[in-house]
Short mmCIF file of C-alpha atoms in Angstrom, two decimals:
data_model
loop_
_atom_site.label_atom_id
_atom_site.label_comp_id
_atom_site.label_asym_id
_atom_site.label_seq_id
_atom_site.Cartn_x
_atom_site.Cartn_y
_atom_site.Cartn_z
CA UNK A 1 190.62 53.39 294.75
CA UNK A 2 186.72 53.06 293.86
CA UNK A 3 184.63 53.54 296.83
CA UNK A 4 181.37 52.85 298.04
CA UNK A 5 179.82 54.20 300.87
CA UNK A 6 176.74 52.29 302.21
CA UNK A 7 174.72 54.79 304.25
CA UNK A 8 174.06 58.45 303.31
CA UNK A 9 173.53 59.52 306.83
CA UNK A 10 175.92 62.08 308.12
CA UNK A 11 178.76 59.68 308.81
CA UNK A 12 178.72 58.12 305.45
CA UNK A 13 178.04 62.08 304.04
CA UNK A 14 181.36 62.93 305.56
CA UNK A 15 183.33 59.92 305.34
CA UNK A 16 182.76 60.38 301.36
CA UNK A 17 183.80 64.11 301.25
CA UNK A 18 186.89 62.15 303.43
CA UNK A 19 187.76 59.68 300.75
CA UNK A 20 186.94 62.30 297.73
CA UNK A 21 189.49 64.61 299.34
CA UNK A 22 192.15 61.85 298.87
CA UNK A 23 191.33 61.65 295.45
CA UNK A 24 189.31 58.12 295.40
CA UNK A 25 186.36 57.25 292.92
CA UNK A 26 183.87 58.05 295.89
CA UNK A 27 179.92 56.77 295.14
CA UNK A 28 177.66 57.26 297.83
CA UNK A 29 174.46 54.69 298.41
CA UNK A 30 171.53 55.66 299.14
CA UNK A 31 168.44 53.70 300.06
CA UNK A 32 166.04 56.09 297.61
CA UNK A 33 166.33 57.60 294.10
CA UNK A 34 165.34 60.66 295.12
CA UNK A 35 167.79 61.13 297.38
CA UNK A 36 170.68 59.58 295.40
CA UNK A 37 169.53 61.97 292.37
CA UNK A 38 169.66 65.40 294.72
CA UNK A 39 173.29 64.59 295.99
CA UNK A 40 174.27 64.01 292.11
CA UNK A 41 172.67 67.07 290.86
CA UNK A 42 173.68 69.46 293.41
CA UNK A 43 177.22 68.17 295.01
CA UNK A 44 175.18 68.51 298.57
CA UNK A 45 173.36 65.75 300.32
CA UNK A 46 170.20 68.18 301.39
CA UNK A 47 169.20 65.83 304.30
CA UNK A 48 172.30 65.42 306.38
CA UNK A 49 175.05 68.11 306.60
CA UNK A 50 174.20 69.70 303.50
CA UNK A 51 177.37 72.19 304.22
CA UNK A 52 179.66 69.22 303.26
CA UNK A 53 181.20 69.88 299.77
CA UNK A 54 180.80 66.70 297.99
CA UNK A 55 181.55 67.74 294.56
CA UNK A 56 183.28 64.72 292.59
CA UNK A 57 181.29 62.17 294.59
CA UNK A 58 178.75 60.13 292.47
CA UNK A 59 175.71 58.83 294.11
CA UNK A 60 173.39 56.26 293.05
CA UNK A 61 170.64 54.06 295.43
CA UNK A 62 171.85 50.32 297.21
CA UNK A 63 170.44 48.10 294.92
CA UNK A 64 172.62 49.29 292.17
CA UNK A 65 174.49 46.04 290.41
CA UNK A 66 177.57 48.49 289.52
CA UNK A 67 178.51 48.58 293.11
CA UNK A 68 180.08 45.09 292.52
CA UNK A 69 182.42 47.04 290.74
CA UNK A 70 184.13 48.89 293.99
CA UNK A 71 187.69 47.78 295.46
CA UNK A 72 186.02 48.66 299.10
CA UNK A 73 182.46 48.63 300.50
CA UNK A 74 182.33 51.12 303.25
CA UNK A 75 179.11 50.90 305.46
CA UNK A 76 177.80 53.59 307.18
CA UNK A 77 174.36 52.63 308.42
CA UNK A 78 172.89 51.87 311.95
CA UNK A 79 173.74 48.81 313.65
CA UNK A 80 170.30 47.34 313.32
CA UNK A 81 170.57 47.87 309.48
CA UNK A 82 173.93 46.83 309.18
CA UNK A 83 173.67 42.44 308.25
CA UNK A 84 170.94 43.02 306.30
CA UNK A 85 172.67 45.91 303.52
CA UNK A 86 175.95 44.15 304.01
CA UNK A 87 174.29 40.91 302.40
CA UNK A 88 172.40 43.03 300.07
CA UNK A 89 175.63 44.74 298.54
CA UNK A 90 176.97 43.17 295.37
CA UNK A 91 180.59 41.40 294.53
CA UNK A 92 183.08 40.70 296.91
CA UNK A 93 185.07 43.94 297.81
CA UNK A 94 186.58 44.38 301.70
CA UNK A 95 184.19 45.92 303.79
CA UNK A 96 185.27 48.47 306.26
CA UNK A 97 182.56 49.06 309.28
CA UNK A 98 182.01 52.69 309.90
CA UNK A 99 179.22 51.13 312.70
CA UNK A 100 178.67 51.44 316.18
CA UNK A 101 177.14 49.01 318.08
CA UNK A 102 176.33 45.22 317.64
CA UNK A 103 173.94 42.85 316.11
CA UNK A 104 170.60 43.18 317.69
CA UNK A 105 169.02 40.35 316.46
CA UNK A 106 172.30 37.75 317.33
CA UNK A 107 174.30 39.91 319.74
CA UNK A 108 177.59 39.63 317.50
CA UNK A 109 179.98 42.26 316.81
CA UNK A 110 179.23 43.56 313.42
CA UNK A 111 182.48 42.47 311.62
CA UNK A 112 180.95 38.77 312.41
CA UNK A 113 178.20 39.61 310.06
CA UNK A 114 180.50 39.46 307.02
CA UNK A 115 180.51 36.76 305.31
CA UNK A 116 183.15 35.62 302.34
CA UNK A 117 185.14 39.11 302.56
CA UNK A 118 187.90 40.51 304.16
CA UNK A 119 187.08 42.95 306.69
CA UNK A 120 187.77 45.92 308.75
CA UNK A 121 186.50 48.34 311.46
CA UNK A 122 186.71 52.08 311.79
CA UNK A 123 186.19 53.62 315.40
CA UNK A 124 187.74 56.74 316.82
CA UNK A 125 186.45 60.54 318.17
CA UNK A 126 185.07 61.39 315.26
CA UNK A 127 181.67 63.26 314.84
CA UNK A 128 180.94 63.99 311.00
CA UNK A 129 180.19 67.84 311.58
CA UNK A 130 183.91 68.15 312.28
CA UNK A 131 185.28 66.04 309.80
CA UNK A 132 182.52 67.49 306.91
CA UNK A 133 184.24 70.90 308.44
CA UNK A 134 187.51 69.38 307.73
CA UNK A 135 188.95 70.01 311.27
CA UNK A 136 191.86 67.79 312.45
CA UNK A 137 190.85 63.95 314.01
CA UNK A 138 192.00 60.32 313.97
CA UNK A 139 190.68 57.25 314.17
CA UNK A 140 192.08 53.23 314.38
CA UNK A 141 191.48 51.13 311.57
CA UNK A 142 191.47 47.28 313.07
CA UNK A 143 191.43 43.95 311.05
CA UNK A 144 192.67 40.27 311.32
CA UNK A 145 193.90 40.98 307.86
CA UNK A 146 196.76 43.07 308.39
CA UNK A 147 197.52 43.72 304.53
CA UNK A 148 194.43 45.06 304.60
CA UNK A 149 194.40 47.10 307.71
CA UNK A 150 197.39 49.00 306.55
CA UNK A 151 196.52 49.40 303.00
CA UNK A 152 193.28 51.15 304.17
CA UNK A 153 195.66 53.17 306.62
CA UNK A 154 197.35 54.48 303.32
CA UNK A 155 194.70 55.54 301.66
CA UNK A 156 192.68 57.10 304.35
CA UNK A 157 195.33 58.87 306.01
CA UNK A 158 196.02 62.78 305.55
CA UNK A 159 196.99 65.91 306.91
CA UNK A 160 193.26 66.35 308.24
CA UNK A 161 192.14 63.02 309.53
CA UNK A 162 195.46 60.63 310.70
CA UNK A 163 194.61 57.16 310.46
CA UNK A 164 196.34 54.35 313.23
CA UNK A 165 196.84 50.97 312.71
CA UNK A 166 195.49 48.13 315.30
CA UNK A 167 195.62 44.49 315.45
CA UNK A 168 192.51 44.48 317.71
CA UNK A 169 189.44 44.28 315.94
CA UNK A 170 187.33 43.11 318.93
CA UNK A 171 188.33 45.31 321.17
CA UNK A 172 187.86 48.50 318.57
CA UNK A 173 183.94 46.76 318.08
CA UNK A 174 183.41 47.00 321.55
CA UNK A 175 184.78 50.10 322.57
CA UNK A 176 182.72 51.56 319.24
CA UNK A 177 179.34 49.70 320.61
CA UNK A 178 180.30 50.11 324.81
CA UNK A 179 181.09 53.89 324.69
CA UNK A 180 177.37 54.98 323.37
CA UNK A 181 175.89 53.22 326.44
CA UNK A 182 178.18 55.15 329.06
CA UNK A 183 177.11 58.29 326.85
CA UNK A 184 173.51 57.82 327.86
CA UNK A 185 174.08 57.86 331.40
CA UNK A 186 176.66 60.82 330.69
CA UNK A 187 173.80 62.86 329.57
CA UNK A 188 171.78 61.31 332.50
CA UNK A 189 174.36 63.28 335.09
CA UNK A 190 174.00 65.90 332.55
CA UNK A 191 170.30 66.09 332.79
CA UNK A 192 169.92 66.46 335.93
CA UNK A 193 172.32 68.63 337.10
CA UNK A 194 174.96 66.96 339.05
CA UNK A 195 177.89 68.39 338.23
CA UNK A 196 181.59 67.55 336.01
CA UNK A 197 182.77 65.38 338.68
CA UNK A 198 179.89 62.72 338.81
CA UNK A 199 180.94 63.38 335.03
CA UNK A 200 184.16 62.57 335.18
CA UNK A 201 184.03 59.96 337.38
CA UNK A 202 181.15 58.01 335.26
CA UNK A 203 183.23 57.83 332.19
CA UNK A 204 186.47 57.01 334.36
CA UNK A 205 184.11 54.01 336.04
CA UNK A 206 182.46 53.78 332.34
CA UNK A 207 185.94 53.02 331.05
CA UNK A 208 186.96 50.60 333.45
CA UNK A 209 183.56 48.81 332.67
CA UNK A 210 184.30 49.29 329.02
CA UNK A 211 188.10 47.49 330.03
CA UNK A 212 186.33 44.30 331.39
CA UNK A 213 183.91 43.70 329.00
CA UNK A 214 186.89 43.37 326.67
CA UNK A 215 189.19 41.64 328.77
CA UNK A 216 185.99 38.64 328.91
CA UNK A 217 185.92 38.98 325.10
CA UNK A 218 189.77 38.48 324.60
CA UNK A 219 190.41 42.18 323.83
CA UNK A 220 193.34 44.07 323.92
CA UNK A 221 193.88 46.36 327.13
CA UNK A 222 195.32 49.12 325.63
CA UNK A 223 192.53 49.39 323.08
CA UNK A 224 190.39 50.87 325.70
CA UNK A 225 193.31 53.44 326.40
CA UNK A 226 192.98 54.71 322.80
CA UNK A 227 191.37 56.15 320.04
CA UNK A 228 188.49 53.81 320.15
CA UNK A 229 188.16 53.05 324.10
CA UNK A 230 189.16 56.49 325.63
CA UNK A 231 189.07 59.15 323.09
CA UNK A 232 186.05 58.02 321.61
CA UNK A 233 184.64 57.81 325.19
CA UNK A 234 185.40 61.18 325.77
CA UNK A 235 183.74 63.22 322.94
CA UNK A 236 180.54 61.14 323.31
CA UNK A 237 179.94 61.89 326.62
CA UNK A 238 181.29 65.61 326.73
CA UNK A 239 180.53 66.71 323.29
CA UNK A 240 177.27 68.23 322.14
CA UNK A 241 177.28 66.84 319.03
CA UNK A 242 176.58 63.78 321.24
CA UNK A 243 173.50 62.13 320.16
CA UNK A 244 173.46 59.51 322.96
CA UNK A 245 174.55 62.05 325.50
CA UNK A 246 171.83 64.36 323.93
CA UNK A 247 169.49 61.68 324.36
CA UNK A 248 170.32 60.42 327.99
CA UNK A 249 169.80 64.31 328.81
CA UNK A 250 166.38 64.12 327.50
CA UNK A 251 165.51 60.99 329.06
CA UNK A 252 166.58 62.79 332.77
CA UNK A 253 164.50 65.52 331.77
CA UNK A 254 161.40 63.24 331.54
CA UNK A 255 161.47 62.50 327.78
CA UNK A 256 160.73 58.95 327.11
CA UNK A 257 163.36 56.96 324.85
CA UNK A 258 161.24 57.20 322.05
CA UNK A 259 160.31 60.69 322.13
CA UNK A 260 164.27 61.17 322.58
CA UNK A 261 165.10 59.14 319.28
CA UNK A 262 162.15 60.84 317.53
CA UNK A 263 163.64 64.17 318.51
CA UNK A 264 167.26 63.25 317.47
CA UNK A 265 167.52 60.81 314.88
CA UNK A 266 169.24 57.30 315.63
CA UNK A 267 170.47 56.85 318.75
CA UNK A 268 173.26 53.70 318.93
CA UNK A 269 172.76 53.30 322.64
CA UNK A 270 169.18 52.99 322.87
CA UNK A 271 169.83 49.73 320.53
CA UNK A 272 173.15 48.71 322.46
CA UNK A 273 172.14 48.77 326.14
CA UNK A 274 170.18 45.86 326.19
CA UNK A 275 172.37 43.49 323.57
CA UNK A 276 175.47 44.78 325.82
CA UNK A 277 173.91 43.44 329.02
CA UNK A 278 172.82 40.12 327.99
CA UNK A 279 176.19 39.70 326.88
CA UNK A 280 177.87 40.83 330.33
CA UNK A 281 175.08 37.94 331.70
CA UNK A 282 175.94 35.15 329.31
CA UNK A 283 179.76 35.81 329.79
CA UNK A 284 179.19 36.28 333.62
CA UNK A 285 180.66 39.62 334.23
CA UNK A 286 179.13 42.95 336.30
CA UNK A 287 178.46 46.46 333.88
CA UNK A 288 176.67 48.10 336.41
CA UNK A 289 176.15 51.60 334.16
CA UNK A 290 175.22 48.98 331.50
CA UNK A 291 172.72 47.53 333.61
CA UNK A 292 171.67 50.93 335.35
CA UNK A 293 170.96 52.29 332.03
CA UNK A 294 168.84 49.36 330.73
CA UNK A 295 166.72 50.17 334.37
CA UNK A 296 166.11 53.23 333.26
CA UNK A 297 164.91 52.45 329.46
CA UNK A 298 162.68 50.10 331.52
CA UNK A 299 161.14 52.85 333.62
CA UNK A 300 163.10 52.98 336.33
CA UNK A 301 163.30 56.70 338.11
CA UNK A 302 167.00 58.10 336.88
CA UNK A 303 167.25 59.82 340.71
CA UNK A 304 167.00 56.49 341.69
CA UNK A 305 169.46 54.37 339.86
CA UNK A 306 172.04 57.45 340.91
CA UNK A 307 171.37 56.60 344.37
CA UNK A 308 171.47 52.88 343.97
CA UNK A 309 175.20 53.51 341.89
CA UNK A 310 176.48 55.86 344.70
CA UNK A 311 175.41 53.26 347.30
CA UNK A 312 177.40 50.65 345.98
CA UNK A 313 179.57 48.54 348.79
CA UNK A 314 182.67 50.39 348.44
CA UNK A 315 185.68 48.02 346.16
CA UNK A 316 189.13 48.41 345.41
CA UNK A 317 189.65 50.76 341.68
#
């Protein structure tokens, strides 16, 4: 298969040592010359995980007309980027959404953001310094085209990263986009100290949150049992490769957002929270984390949303 990879972040850096591994025609697009020219010349991309061996994979810069020429667009770039180089990318190959989060400016999951293609998500625990390390993981691959969803399953799949099928691609969207919010108040509790069963019991209430934002969207239930919902989940908020957990930890330590994101690089959640909540409003349901962490982007005192969560009236689980 000939592959693009939008995005030469680390995700898209180890997603095409991922591909090149299973012996696809792997091109990697960057947005500048310079950079596109120092991944071809050296098999390393210098400014994300420049460990990752990506000998074999071509790289050239987004605006390139021979991209039209791929079977499969993968795109690897932040959510806030993502309409605007999926419109941008030439010919009419599937697209398969390495993204996390949803549409800033419309609020849509990103998959709605394709236009005239065939489409499918990508979601799972699956930070790029593992994978670029080649250490075992798996990860759904979700689509309303189903010839599609298990053709990509084929030729992603191997003895390193095992690929799933799912039917759900709303759910995986939202469980990809939902789990980065929880992971900022994650590294909230983390931040200030409270301990791994506030932990624990923020993801648990994080994943039941995660649960009825699908349910309102027409989502699967089990999707938020697996890969994408509670495994994903999971490593975000416990791992410190974490960059919204690192970033929700900063924030408790009296780091500002943007001082957090300047220190770390992009952070999904930061872009999520608020899209996520005036969602929840306009389909009428409660994300209290969801709303507690928007408080807190807005200034509110993190000791003080903890209290306000605690002192909830007491419901049924």
């Amino acid at each position: 298969m000939k592959a693009v990879v939008a995005g030469a972040g680390a995700w898209g850096t180890a997603f095409s040592y991922l591909l090149a591994g299973r012996g696809h025609d792997v091109t990697l697009a960057c947005r500048d010359a310079e950079h596109a020219r120092a991944i071809a010349e050296t098999g390393r991309n210098p400014r994300y995980l420049p460990e990752a061996d990506l000998a074999g994979v071509d790289a050239t810069t987004l605006d390139d007309p021979a991209l039209a020429a791929a079977d499969l667009h993968v795109v690897a770039v932040p959510s806030r980027a993502f309409g605007e180089v999926v419109r941008a990318l030439p010919g009419a190959a599937p697209v398969l959404s390495l993204a996390k989060g949803l549409d800033p400016a419309t609020g849509e999951r990103l998959s709605q953001l394709v236009a005239r293609r065939s489409v499918a998500v990508l979601s799972g625990p699956n930070f790029a310094e593992e994978i670029a390390a080649g250490l075992p993981a798996a990860a759904v691959i979700a689509s309303e085209n189903e010839a599609l969803t298990l053709e990509l399953q084929q030729a992603i799949n191997s003895m390193a990263f095992r690929v799933y099928a799912n039917d759900d691609p709303t759910g995986v969207e939202l469980c990809a986009a939902a789990k980065n919010v929880i992971a900022l108040a994650a590294g909230g509790v983390d931040g200030l100290g409270l301990g791994d069963n506030a932990k624990a019991g923020l993801i648990a209430r994080g994943l039941a949150e995660m649960a009825r934002l699908g349910e309102a969207c027409g989502a699967r239930p089990e999707t938020f049992s697996g890969l994408a919902g509670m495994g994903d989940l999971i490593v975000t908020c416990w791992s410190r490769h974490g960059r919204n957990r690192r970033a929700g930890e900063l924030i408790a330590q009296g780091s500002s957002p943007d001082d957090a994101a300047a220190q770390i690089g992009t952070v999904e959640g930061l872009t999520t929270a608020p899209v996520l909540r005036d969602l929840s409003h306009r389909l009428g349901i409660e994300l209290p984390i969801t709303e507690g962490v928007c408080m807190v982007l807005d200034g509110t005192d993190l000791n003080e949303l903890a209290a306000r969560l605690m002192g909830r009236e007491p419901t049924r689980e």
